[in-house]
Coordinates of C-alpha atoms and ligand atoms in Angstrom, one line a residue:
M1 CA 63.9 -0.9 -15.7
L2 CA 61.7 1.0 -17.4
D3 CA 57.8 1.7 -17.5
L4 CA 56.6 1.5 -21.1
I5 CA 58.2 0.0 -24.6
V6 CA 56.5 1.6 -27.9
K7 CA 58.0 -0.9 -29.9
N8 CA 59.3 -1.4 -33.8
G9 CA 57.5 1.9 -34.6
S10 CA 58.6 3.7 -37.8
I11 CA 59.7 7.8 -36.0
V12 CA 58.2 10.6 -37.4
D13 CA 59.0 12.0 -34.2
G14 CA 57.6 16.2 -35.3
S15 CA 60.8 18.2 -36.9
G16 CA 60.1 17.4 -39.5
M17 CA 63.1 15.0 -40.6
P18 CA 62.4 11.6 -41.9
A19 CA 60.6 8.8 -40.6
Y20 CA 62.9 6.3 -38.9
S21 CA 61.9 2.6 -37.7
G22 CA 63.0 2.1 -33.7
D23 CA 61.4 1.5 -30.3
I24 CA 61.2 4.1 -27.5
G25 CA 61.8 4.3 -24.4
I26 CA 60.1 6.1 -21.2
K27 CA 60.5 6.4 -17.3
N28 CA 59.1 8.6 -15.3
G29 CA 56.6 10.5 -17.4
R30 CA 59.5 10.8 -19.6
I31 CA 61.4 9.7 -23.5
C32 CA 64.8 8.0 -22.1
Q33 CA 65.6 6.1 -24.8
I34 CA 65.2 6.2 -28.6
G35 CA 66.4 3.5 -31.1
Q36 CA 66.5 0.1 -30.2
I37 CA 65.7 -0.4 -26.5
T38 CA 67.2 -3.7 -25.7
A39 CA 65.9 -3.4 -21.4
T40 CA 63.1 -5.2 -20.2
A41 CA 60.2 -2.3 -19.2
K42 CA 56.9 -2.7 -17.1
N43 CA 55.0 -2.8 -20.5
I44 CA 55.6 -2.9 -24.4
V45 CA 53.8 -1.7 -26.6
D46 CA 54.7 -3.0 -29.3
A47 CA 53.9 -0.8 -32.5
T48 CA 55.0 -2.7 -36.1
G49 CA 53.8 -1.5 -39.3
K50 CA 51.8 1.8 -36.8
V51 CA 53.3 5.4 -37.2
V52 CA 54.5 7.0 -34.1
A53 CA 54.0 10.8 -33.3
P54 CA 53.8 13.4 -30.6
G55 CA 51.1 13.6 -29.4
F56 CA 48.9 15.8 -31.2
I57 CA 47.5 19.8 -29.5
D58 CA 44.2 21.0 -30.6
P59 CA 45.2 25.0 -30.0
H60 CA 41.5 26.3 -30.8
T61 CA 38.4 24.0 -28.1
H62 CA 35.6 25.5 -26.4
F63 CA 36.6 21.9 -24.2
D64 CA 35.9 25.0 -21.0
A65 CA 32.8 23.0 -19.6
Q66 CA 33.3 20.0 -20.8
L67 CA 35.6 19.2 -18.5
L68 CA 34.1 20.2 -15.0
W69 CA 32.4 16.9 -15.8
D70 CA 34.4 15.2 -18.3
G71 CA 38.5 15.4 -18.0
Y72 CA 38.7 13.5 -21.1
A73 CA 37.2 16.1 -23.2
K74 CA 35.8 13.0 -25.2
P75 CA 35.9 11.7 -27.9
S76 CA 39.6 14.1 -28.5
I77 CA 42.1 11.3 -26.1
E78 CA 41.0 8.5 -28.5
H79 CA 41.4 11.0 -31.6
G80 CA 44.1 11.6 -30.7
I81 CA 44.6 15.3 -29.4
T82 CA 46.8 15.3 -25.1
T83 CA 46.5 18.6 -25.4
I84 CA 43.6 20.4 -25.7
V85 CA 43.6 24.4 -25.2
P86 CA 40.2 25.3 -23.8
G87 CA 39.1 29.6 -23.7
N88 CA 39.3 30.6 -27.3
C89 CA 37.3 33.9 -28.6
S90 CA 36.9 35.8 -25.6
L91 CA 35.4 33.2 -23.1
S92 CA 37.0 31.3 -20.6
L93 CA 35.1 30.1 -17.0
A94 CA 37.7 31.9 -15.0
P95 CA 37.8 34.7 -14.2
L96 CA 34.2 35.0 -12.9
K97 CA 32.4 36.7 -10.5
P98 CA 28.9 34.3 -8.7
E99 CA 27.0 37.2 -10.1
H100 CA 27.9 37.2 -13.1
R101 CA 27.8 33.7 -13.4
M102 CA 24.5 32.9 -15.9
K103 CA 25.3 36.0 -17.9
L104 CA 28.5 34.1 -19.3
V105 CA 26.8 30.7 -19.1
G106 CA 24.5 33.2 -22.2
M107 CA 27.7 33.7 -24.5
F108 CA 28.9 30.5 -25.0
N109 CA 24.9 29.2 -24.7
Q110 CA 24.9 32.1 -27.8
I111 CA 28.4 31.4 -29.3
E112 CA 28.9 28.5 -29.1
E113 CA 25.6 26.8 -28.8
M114 CA 26.2 25.0 -25.5
P115 CA 23.0 24.0 -23.7
I116 CA 22.5 26.1 -21.1
V117 CA 20.5 22.5 -18.9
A118 CA 24.2 20.9 -19.4
F119 CA 25.2 23.9 -17.0
E120 CA 23.2 23.7 -15.1
K121 CA 22.9 20.2 -14.7
G122 CA 26.9 19.5 -15.2
V123 CA 28.3 22.6 -13.0
V124 CA 29.1 22.6 -8.9
W125 CA 30.4 26.5 -9.3
N126 CA 32.7 26.2 -7.2
W127 CA 35.6 28.5 -8.4
Q128 CA 35.9 32.2 -9.1
T129 CA 39.8 33.4 -9.6
F130 CA 41.7 31.6 -12.5
E131 CA 43.9 29.8 -10.4
E132 CA 40.4 28.1 -8.4
F133 CA 39.3 27.8 -11.8
V134 CA 43.1 25.7 -12.7
E135 CA 42.3 23.4 -9.5
R136 CA 39.5 22.8 -10.0
I137 CA 40.0 21.2 -13.3
R138 CA 43.3 19.9 -12.7
S139 CA 41.6 17.0 -10.2
N140 CA 40.3 14.8 -12.5
L141 CA 41.9 15.1 -15.8
S142 CA 43.8 13.2 -18.2
I143 CA 44.4 15.5 -21.1
N144 CA 46.6 17.8 -21.2
V145 CA 45.1 22.0 -20.6
A146 CA 47.4 24.9 -21.6
P147 CA 43.9 27.3 -20.9
L148 CA 43.2 31.5 -22.6
V149 CA 41.7 33.3 -20.9
G150 CA 38.7 35.1 -22.3
H151 CA 39.1 39.0 -22.8
S152 CA 35.8 39.4 -22.0
A153 CA 36.1 37.6 -19.0
L154 CA 38.1 40.2 -17.7
R155 CA 35.8 42.7 -18.6
L156 CA 32.6 41.5 -17.0
W157 CA 35.5 40.6 -13.8
V158 CA 36.4 44.0 -13.3
M159 CA 33.3 46.9 -14.5
G160 CA 30.4 44.4 -14.8
D161 CA 26.8 45.5 -16.2
A162 CA 29.3 47.9 -17.4
A163 CA 31.5 45.5 -19.7
S164 CA 28.9 45.5 -22.0
E165 CA 28.6 49.2 -21.8
R166 CA 31.6 51.8 -22.6
T167 CA 34.8 52.1 -22.8
A168 CA 36.9 51.0 -19.9
T169 CA 39.1 54.0 -17.5
A170 CA 42.3 54.5 -17.4
D171 CA 42.0 52.9 -13.6
E172 CA 39.2 49.6 -14.9
I173 CA 42.3 49.1 -17.7
T174 CA 45.1 48.7 -15.1
Q175 CA 42.8 46.3 -12.6
M176 CA 42.3 44.0 -15.8
Q177 CA 45.7 44.4 -16.3
G178 CA 46.7 43.2 -13.5
L179 CA 43.8 40.7 -12.7
L180 CA 45.8 38.8 -16.5
R181 CA 48.1 39.0 -14.2
E182 CA 47.2 37.2 -12.1
C183 CA 45.7 34.1 -14.6
L184 CA 49.3 34.5 -16.6
D185 CA 51.0 33.7 -13.1
A186 CA 47.8 30.8 -12.1
G187 CA 48.7 29.0 -15.9
A188 CA 47.0 30.5 -18.9
V189 CA 48.5 30.0 -21.5
G190 CA 47.5 33.9 -23.4
M191 CA 44.3 35.4 -24.1
S192 CA 41.7 35.6 -26.6
T193 CA 39.8 38.0 -27.4
S194 CA 37.1 39.4 -30.2
F195 CA 35.7 41.1 -33.2
V196 CA 33.6 38.4 -33.7
D197 CA 31.1 37.6 -31.2
V198 CA 27.1 38.6 -30.1
D199 CA 26.2 36.9 -26.7
E200 CA 22.9 36.6 -25.4
K201 CA 20.4 39.5 -26.2
M202 CA 22.8 39.4 -29.8
Q203 CA 24.8 42.3 -28.8
A204 CA 28.5 42.5 -29.0
V205 CA 30.5 40.2 -26.3
P206 CA 31.9 42.9 -23.5
C207 CA 35.6 42.6 -25.5
R208 CA 34.5 44.5 -28.1
Y209 CA 33.0 47.3 -26.3
A210 CA 37.8 48.2 -25.7
N211 CA 39.2 50.4 -27.1
T212 CA 42.9 50.2 -28.2
E213 CA 44.2 51.8 -25.5
E214 CA 42.8 48.7 -23.5
L215 CA 43.9 46.1 -25.9
D216 CA 46.9 47.3 -26.0
G217 CA 47.4 47.5 -22.1
L218 CA 46.1 43.9 -21.9
C219 CA 49.3 43.1 -24.4
A220 CA 51.6 44.9 -22.5
V221 CA 51.5 42.2 -19.8
L222 CA 50.6 39.0 -22.2
G223 CA 54.6 41.1 -23.3
E224 CA 55.7 40.6 -19.9
F225 CA 55.4 36.7 -19.9
G226 CA 55.6 36.0 -23.5
R227 CA 52.4 34.8 -23.9
I228 CA 50.6 34.8 -27.0
V229 CA 47.0 36.6 -27.8
Q230 CA 44.0 34.8 -30.7
L231 CA 41.8 36.8 -32.0
V232 CA 38.6 36.4 -33.5
N233 CA 38.7 38.5 -37.3
E234 CA 35.8 39.7 -39.4
F235 CA 36.6 37.0 -41.2
Y236 CA 33.5 36.7 -43.3
D237 CA 35.4 40.7 -44.9
A238 CA 38.8 40.8 -46.3
D239 CA 39.2 44.3 -45.6
L240 CA 38.6 44.1 -42.0
T241 CA 40.9 40.6 -42.2
V242 CA 43.6 42.5 -43.6
A243 CA 43.5 45.3 -41.0
R244 CA 42.9 42.6 -38.0
I245 CA 46.6 40.8 -39.7
D246 CA 47.6 44.8 -39.2
Q247 CA 46.8 45.4 -36.1
L248 CA 48.4 41.6 -34.5
A249 CA 51.2 42.5 -36.2
E250 CA 52.7 45.8 -34.7
L251 CA 51.5 44.0 -31.1
S252 CA 53.5 41.5 -31.8
L253 CA 55.9 43.2 -33.2
K254 CA 55.2 46.4 -30.0
Y255 CA 55.4 43.8 -26.5
N256 CA 57.7 40.9 -28.4
I257 CA 54.7 37.8 -28.3
P258 CA 52.8 35.1 -30.2
T259 CA 49.9 36.4 -31.9
T260 CA 47.1 34.5 -33.8
F261 CA 43.9 35.3 -35.9
S262 CA 40.3 33.0 -36.7
P263 CA 39.2 31.5 -39.2
L264 CA 40.7 31.4 -41.7
F265 CA 37.7 30.0 -44.5
V266 CA 38.4 29.4 -48.2
N267 CA 34.7 30.4 -49.2
N268 CA 33.4 29.0 -52.4
G269 CA 35.7 30.8 -55.2
D270 CA 37.3 33.3 -53.2
F271 CA 40.0 32.4 -54.7
A272 CA 41.9 36.1 -54.4
N273 CA 40.5 37.3 -51.2
V274 CA 42.6 33.9 -49.2
D275 CA 46.0 34.6 -51.0
R276 CA 45.0 38.4 -50.5
M277 CA 45.3 37.3 -46.9
I278 CA 47.8 35.4 -47.0
A279 CA 50.4 37.7 -48.4
R280 CA 49.4 40.0 -45.6
V281 CA 50.7 37.7 -43.1
E282 CA 53.8 37.0 -45.4
E283 CA 54.6 40.3 -45.4
Q284 CA 54.4 40.5 -41.8
S285 CA 56.0 37.9 -41.2
A286 CA 58.5 39.5 -43.0
R287 CA 59.0 42.4 -40.8
G288 CA 59.7 40.6 -37.2
A289 CA 55.8 39.8 -36.9
R290 CA 54.1 36.5 -35.2
V291 CA 50.4 36.2 -37.3
W292 CA 49.4 33.0 -37.8
A293 CA 46.3 32.2 -39.5
Q294 CA 44.4 29.6 -38.4
V295 CA 43.1 27.4 -40.8
Q296 CA 40.7 24.1 -40.2
T297 CA 40.8 21.2 -42.2
R298 CA 37.1 20.5 -42.4
P299 CA 33.9 21.1 -45.2
I300 CA 31.4 23.4 -43.4
D301 CA 29.1 21.4 -42.2
I302 CA 25.9 22.5 -40.3
S303 CA 22.9 20.1 -39.3
F304 CA 20.2 22.4 -37.6
S305 CA 16.2 20.9 -36.1
F306 CA 14.5 23.6 -34.8
E307 CA 15.1 23.2 -31.3
V308 CA 17.2 24.8 -31.2
P309 CA 18.8 28.5 -33.2
S310 CA 20.6 27.4 -35.4
L311 CA 24.0 29.7 -37.1
L312 CA 22.2 28.8 -40.6
F313 CA 19.8 31.9 -39.8
M314 CA 21.7 34.0 -38.1
R315 CA 21.3 36.0 -42.0
L316 CA 17.6 35.5 -41.7
P317 CA 16.2 38.0 -39.2
S318 CA 12.6 36.6 -38.9
W319 CA 13.5 33.2 -38.8
Y320 CA 16.4 34.4 -36.6
R321 CA 14.1 36.1 -34.4
L322 CA 11.8 33.5 -34.2
I323 CA 14.2 30.5 -33.3
R324 CA 16.3 32.3 -30.9
F325 CA 13.7 33.4 -28.6
G326 CA 10.4 32.1 -28.9
T327 CA 9.1 28.8 -28.1
P328 CA 8.8 25.3 -29.5
E329 CA 4.9 26.4 -29.2
E330 CA 5.8 29.5 -30.8
I331 CA 8.0 28.5 -33.2
V332 CA 5.2 26.0 -34.2
A333 CA 2.7 28.8 -34.5
A334 CA 4.3 31.0 -36.2
F335 CA 5.3 28.0 -39.4
N336 CA 0.9 26.8 -39.0
D337 CA -0.4 30.3 -39.5
S338 CA -0.7 30.4 -43.4
D339 CA 0.7 34.7 -43.1
A340 CA 4.0 33.9 -40.6
R341 CA 4.7 31.3 -42.9
K342 CA 4.9 33.0 -46.0
K343 CA 6.3 35.7 -45.1
L344 CA 9.3 32.9 -43.7
I345 CA 9.7 32.2 -47.1
A346 CA 9.8 35.0 -49.1
E347 CA 13.0 35.3 -46.6
A348 CA 14.8 32.6 -47.5
A349 CA 13.7 32.5 -50.9
P350 CA 16.6 34.2 -52.5
M351 CA 19.0 32.2 -50.7
G352 CA 17.2 29.3 -53.2
E353 CA 19.5 26.5 -54.1
Q354 CA 20.7 26.4 -50.4
W355 CA 17.4 25.0 -48.9
G356 CA 17.1 22.0 -51.9
A357 CA 20.7 21.4 -51.1
L358 CA 19.7 20.8 -47.6
I359 CA 19.9 16.2 -46.3
L360 CA 17.4 15.2 -43.7
R361 CA 19.3 13.3 -41.9
Q362 CA 17.0 12.0 -39.0
V363 CA 13.7 12.2 -38.1
K364 CA 11.6 10.1 -35.1
H365 CA 8.6 9.5 -37.1
A366 CA 8.6 5.4 -38.9
K367 CA 6.6 7.3 -41.7
N368 CA 9.1 8.9 -42.3
Q369 CA 11.9 7.4 -42.5
D370 CA 12.1 5.9 -45.7
L371 CA 12.5 10.2 -46.5
V372 CA 16.1 9.8 -45.0
G373 CA 19.0 11.0 -46.3
K374 CA 17.2 12.8 -49.3
T375 CA 17.7 16.1 -50.1
L376 CA 14.9 18.9 -49.9
T377 CA 14.6 18.5 -53.8
Q378 CA 13.7 14.9 -53.4
I379 CA 11.5 15.3 -51.4
A380 CA 9.9 18.3 -53.2
E381 CA 9.3 16.5 -56.5
L382 CA 8.2 13.4 -55.0
K383 CA 5.5 15.0 -52.2
D384 CA 4.8 17.8 -55.6
S385 CA 6.1 21.3 -52.9
T386 CA 9.3 23.5 -52.8
P387 CA 12.1 22.5 -50.2
L388 CA 10.9 25.6 -48.7
D389 CA 7.6 23.8 -47.7
V390 CA 9.1 20.7 -47.1
M391 CA 11.2 21.3 -44.6
I392 CA 8.7 23.2 -42.6
D393 CA 6.2 20.2 -43.0
L394 CA 8.3 17.9 -42.1
S395 CA 9.9 20.5 -38.8
L396 CA 6.0 19.9 -38.5
E397 CA 5.2 16.3 -38.3
E398 CA 8.0 15.3 -36.4
D399 CA 7.8 17.7 -33.2
L400 CA 10.2 20.0 -34.1
Q401 CA 12.8 17.3 -34.3
A402 CA 13.6 16.6 -37.8
H403 CA 16.9 17.1 -38.4
F404 CA 18.6 18.1 -41.7
L405 CA 22.0 18.8 -43.1
S406 CA 23.8 20.7 -44.8
A407 CA 26.9 19.9 -46.5
N408 CA 30.1 21.6 -47.6
L409 CA 29.3 25.1 -47.2
G410 CA 33.4 26.1 -47.7
H411 CA 36.1 25.8 -47.2
N412 CA 35.6 22.1 -49.3
D413 CA 38.2 23.4 -52.0
V414 CA 40.5 20.2 -51.1
E415 CA 43.6 22.1 -53.4
K416 CA 44.0 24.9 -51.7
V417 CA 42.5 24.7 -48.8
G418 CA 46.0 22.2 -48.4
E419 CA 47.9 24.4 -50.2
L420 CA 47.3 26.6 -46.9
L421 CA 47.6 23.6 -44.6
A422 CA 50.3 22.9 -46.0
H423 CA 51.9 27.2 -45.9
P424 CA 54.0 28.1 -43.0
N425 CA 51.9 30.5 -41.3
V426 CA 49.0 28.5 -40.5
M427 CA 48.4 26.8 -38.3
I428 CA 46.5 24.2 -38.5
G429 CA 43.1 24.9 -35.5
A430 CA 40.3 25.9 -35.6
S431 CA 38.2 22.7 -34.7
D432 CA 36.4 24.5 -32.6
G433 CA 36.8 21.6 -30.1
G434 CA 33.3 21.5 -27.6
A435 CA 31.3 23.3 -28.9
H436 CA 28.3 23.9 -31.5
I437 CA 27.4 20.7 -29.8
L438 CA 24.0 20.3 -31.6
S439 CA 25.8 21.8 -35.2
F440 CA 28.7 19.8 -35.9
A441 CA 31.3 17.9 -34.6
T442 CA 34.6 19.1 -34.2
F443 CA 36.5 16.3 -33.9
G444 CA 38.7 14.0 -36.5
D445 CA 40.4 17.0 -38.3
T446 CA 43.7 15.5 -37.8
G447 CA 41.9 12.7 -39.2
H448 CA 40.6 14.0 -41.8
L449 CA 44.7 15.8 -42.2
L450 CA 46.3 12.9 -42.6
G451 CA 43.1 10.9 -44.5
Q452 CA 41.9 13.8 -47.6
F453 CA 45.4 16.1 -47.4
V454 CA 48.4 13.8 -46.6
R455 CA 47.1 9.4 -47.7
K456 CA 44.6 10.4 -51.0
A457 CA 45.5 14.6 -52.1
G458 CA 48.9 14.3 -51.6
L459 CA 49.2 18.3 -50.4
L460 CA 51.5 17.8 -47.7
S461 CA 53.9 14.8 -46.4
L462 CA 53.2 12.2 -44.2
E463 CA 56.5 14.2 -41.4
Q464 CA 56.0 18.2 -42.1
A465 CA 51.8 17.5 -41.6
I466 CA 52.3 15.7 -37.7
R467 CA 54.8 19.4 -37.2
K468 CA 52.6 21.9 -37.8
I469 CA 50.3 19.3 -35.7
T470 CA 52.4 18.9 -32.9
F471 CA 56.6 20.9 -33.2
E472 CA 55.1 23.7 -34.4
T473 CA 51.6 24.0 -32.1
A474 CA 53.8 23.1 -29.3
A475 CA 56.1 25.9 -30.8
I476 CA 53.7 28.5 -31.2
W477 CA 51.9 28.7 -28.2
G478 CA 55.5 28.1 -25.9
I479 CA 54.1 25.1 -24.5
E480 CA 57.1 23.2 -23.8
E481 CA 59.0 20.0 -23.3
R482 CA 56.0 18.6 -25.6
G483 CA 55.6 18.5 -28.7
L484 CA 58.4 16.3 -29.8
L485 CA 60.0 12.4 -29.7
Q486 CA 63.5 13.4 -28.1
K487 CA 65.0 12.2 -24.9
N488 CA 64.0 13.7 -21.8
Y489 CA 60.8 15.4 -23.1
V490 CA 56.9 13.7 -22.5
A491 CA 56.2 11.2 -23.3
D492 CA 52.9 12.6 -24.8
I493 CA 52.5 10.1 -28.2
T494 CA 49.9 9.0 -30.8
I495 CA 50.2 5.3 -33.0
F496 CA 48.2 5.3 -35.5
D497 CA 47.9 4.2 -39.0
K498 CA 49.3 6.3 -41.9
E499 CA 47.3 3.9 -44.4
T500 CA 43.8 3.8 -43.0
I501 CA 44.3 6.9 -40.6
D502 CA 40.6 8.7 -41.0
R503 CA 37.9 10.8 -39.9
G504 CA 34.6 8.7 -39.1
P505 CA 31.5 9.8 -39.7
E506 CA 28.9 12.2 -37.8
Y507 CA 26.6 10.7 -35.4
F508 CA 23.9 11.7 -33.3
V509 CA 24.8 10.8 -29.3
Q510 CA 22.3 11.8 -25.3
D511 CA 26.0 12.2 -23.0
V512 CA 25.7 15.9 -22.3
P513 CA 24.6 16.8 -18.7
G514 CA 20.8 17.6 -18.4
D515 CA 20.2 14.4 -21.1
G516 CA 21.4 16.6 -24.1
Y517 CA 23.0 15.7 -27.5
R518 CA 25.3 16.5 -29.6
Y519 CA 27.4 15.3 -32.4
V520 CA 30.3 13.1 -32.5
R521 CA 32.3 11.1 -34.6
D522 CA 34.7 8.2 -34.3
A523 CA 38.0 8.1 -35.2
I524 CA 40.0 5.3 -37.9
G525 CA 43.1 3.9 -37.5
I526 CA 44.6 4.9 -33.8
D527 CA 46.3 2.7 -32.1
T528 CA 46.9 3.3 -29.0
V529 CA 47.5 7.4 -26.9
I530 CA 50.2 8.0 -24.6
I531 CA 49.8 10.9 -21.7
G532 CA 52.2 11.5 -19.1
G533 CA 53.8 7.8 -20.1
E534 CA 50.2 6.6 -19.6
I535 CA 48.7 4.9 -21.2
S536 CA 45.1 7.1 -21.9
Y537 CA 43.4 5.4 -25.1
Q538 CA 44.6 2.2 -27.2
K539 CA 41.7 0.9 -30.1
A540 CA 41.4 -2.4 -28.2
S541 CA 40.7 -2.1 -24.9
G542 CA 39.4 1.6 -25.0
Y543 CA 40.2 4.5 -22.3
T544 CA 42.2 3.7 -19.2
D545 CA 41.8 5.3 -16.2
A546 CA 44.9 7.5 -15.9
Q547 CA 44.5 11.2 -15.0
C548 CA 48.2 12.1 -16.2
G549 CA 46.5 15.6 -17.8
V550 CA 48.2 18.6 -16.6
V551 CA 47.7 22.8 -17.0
L552 CA 50.0 24.3 -19.9
P553 CA 51.9 25.8 -19.1
G554 CA 52.4 27.7 -16.3
K555 CA 53.5 28.3 -12.5
V556 CA 51.0 25.8 -11.0
A557 CA 52.8 22.1 -11.7
Ligands
LIG601 ZN1 36.0 29.4 -31.1

């Protein structure tokens, strides 16, 4: 007697081979039979008319904190994701000494827009080492987790405050190497670092003070384990990104490790630079280096209100200083002060068209309800005002709770993005799941891939797209026994309708500890998600309480 049979599906097995019809039998969490199965089973899932694929893998997330209060990493599983990689961009919550907790929380707050109150209300700080952190999240895990250890966390542990001040001594590098070895032994899938991010004081994060000896020394340790390094490149500068590609290639060749950089965006119309960066990846690949560019599927949309600092204002110093460091009262006072307001408007004016294109997406007062959905240009015409004045006036009227959407800021050329997604040296990822929770919903990127780029635009075949988000991702990250539907593989399976699969619209929910909000999306077309052989989610009945998620791929079983 089998535990579970998935009947009559169209099997897209993750290898890229054409789909075929069949049943999948599962026992003790693993696939034990594929084909026409006559055996009986305790449970049967009818997949007639549906695609049966390996569970999707999301290689770029920041669910580190959320996993402490939500072992499902909601709503990832309902979008078909069965494995997530947290700890990207140099930031992980372990190893972490008690005296550095608030420093790290500050970095998560600045870089990933995680509210500080969520850490205060949602986190019991009962770990220090990476092994203790792994034990902690394993206790109620429904999704599989392949955690990276952050370079900034390693530095902070070894160097304390000096981590944000100077290069490391030879002795400190040796200590970091030992610490990284411990983390990899305890289950880390690799290490992340960054050349871009800043902390809550707008100062470079600790890993940016590392010299080449330090990064080299840490990659040597990754080489002992054959594990990956993830790096945030200077995505806004093609020359610097090309230099990072070369640097990663040298590290890959020297230590025989896989490497990946994120993100690679298609900025509006700037195809020449995208082609240049990809050509460099191809050249390094031809030399035998393993360098993968991470590309996200969704266009860049950013929502904001003046209650929390938004990425959108990063390059406007007066605005950013005000919304990052000012209290709500100070922001209101500046908006009401005619001199301060004039100065702000003058600074923002050069980005003229962008303000007019903003859409008012949410208000709390009934009198402004009719304006929701209109652009600021439209509202400015109605009020005989300007878009920037309208943005400020509505924010004042709504006690800073007027929400605006800046849609399609870039990365929205379907043909060009599709061409990249199909490229053999591109890893589909960079979702940033669990981060930027007040700027956009980081969920549904795989639904968008299969809806927009496979079904509507036909730029990838279904088999090719599934291979990219299952087998290839597992292979790149060294996640064994997952990513394919084959005998003896672990039964992580996503069943969906290829005619409807997509991502739903973005909406606001209040489910973050400390009564906080975030943007989420529902999935469309996902029917059933199986993790470790157990049904974790079904469209008809919702989530189950199965806790079959494991920490991959470390020695801690
Ligand atoms: Zn990130």
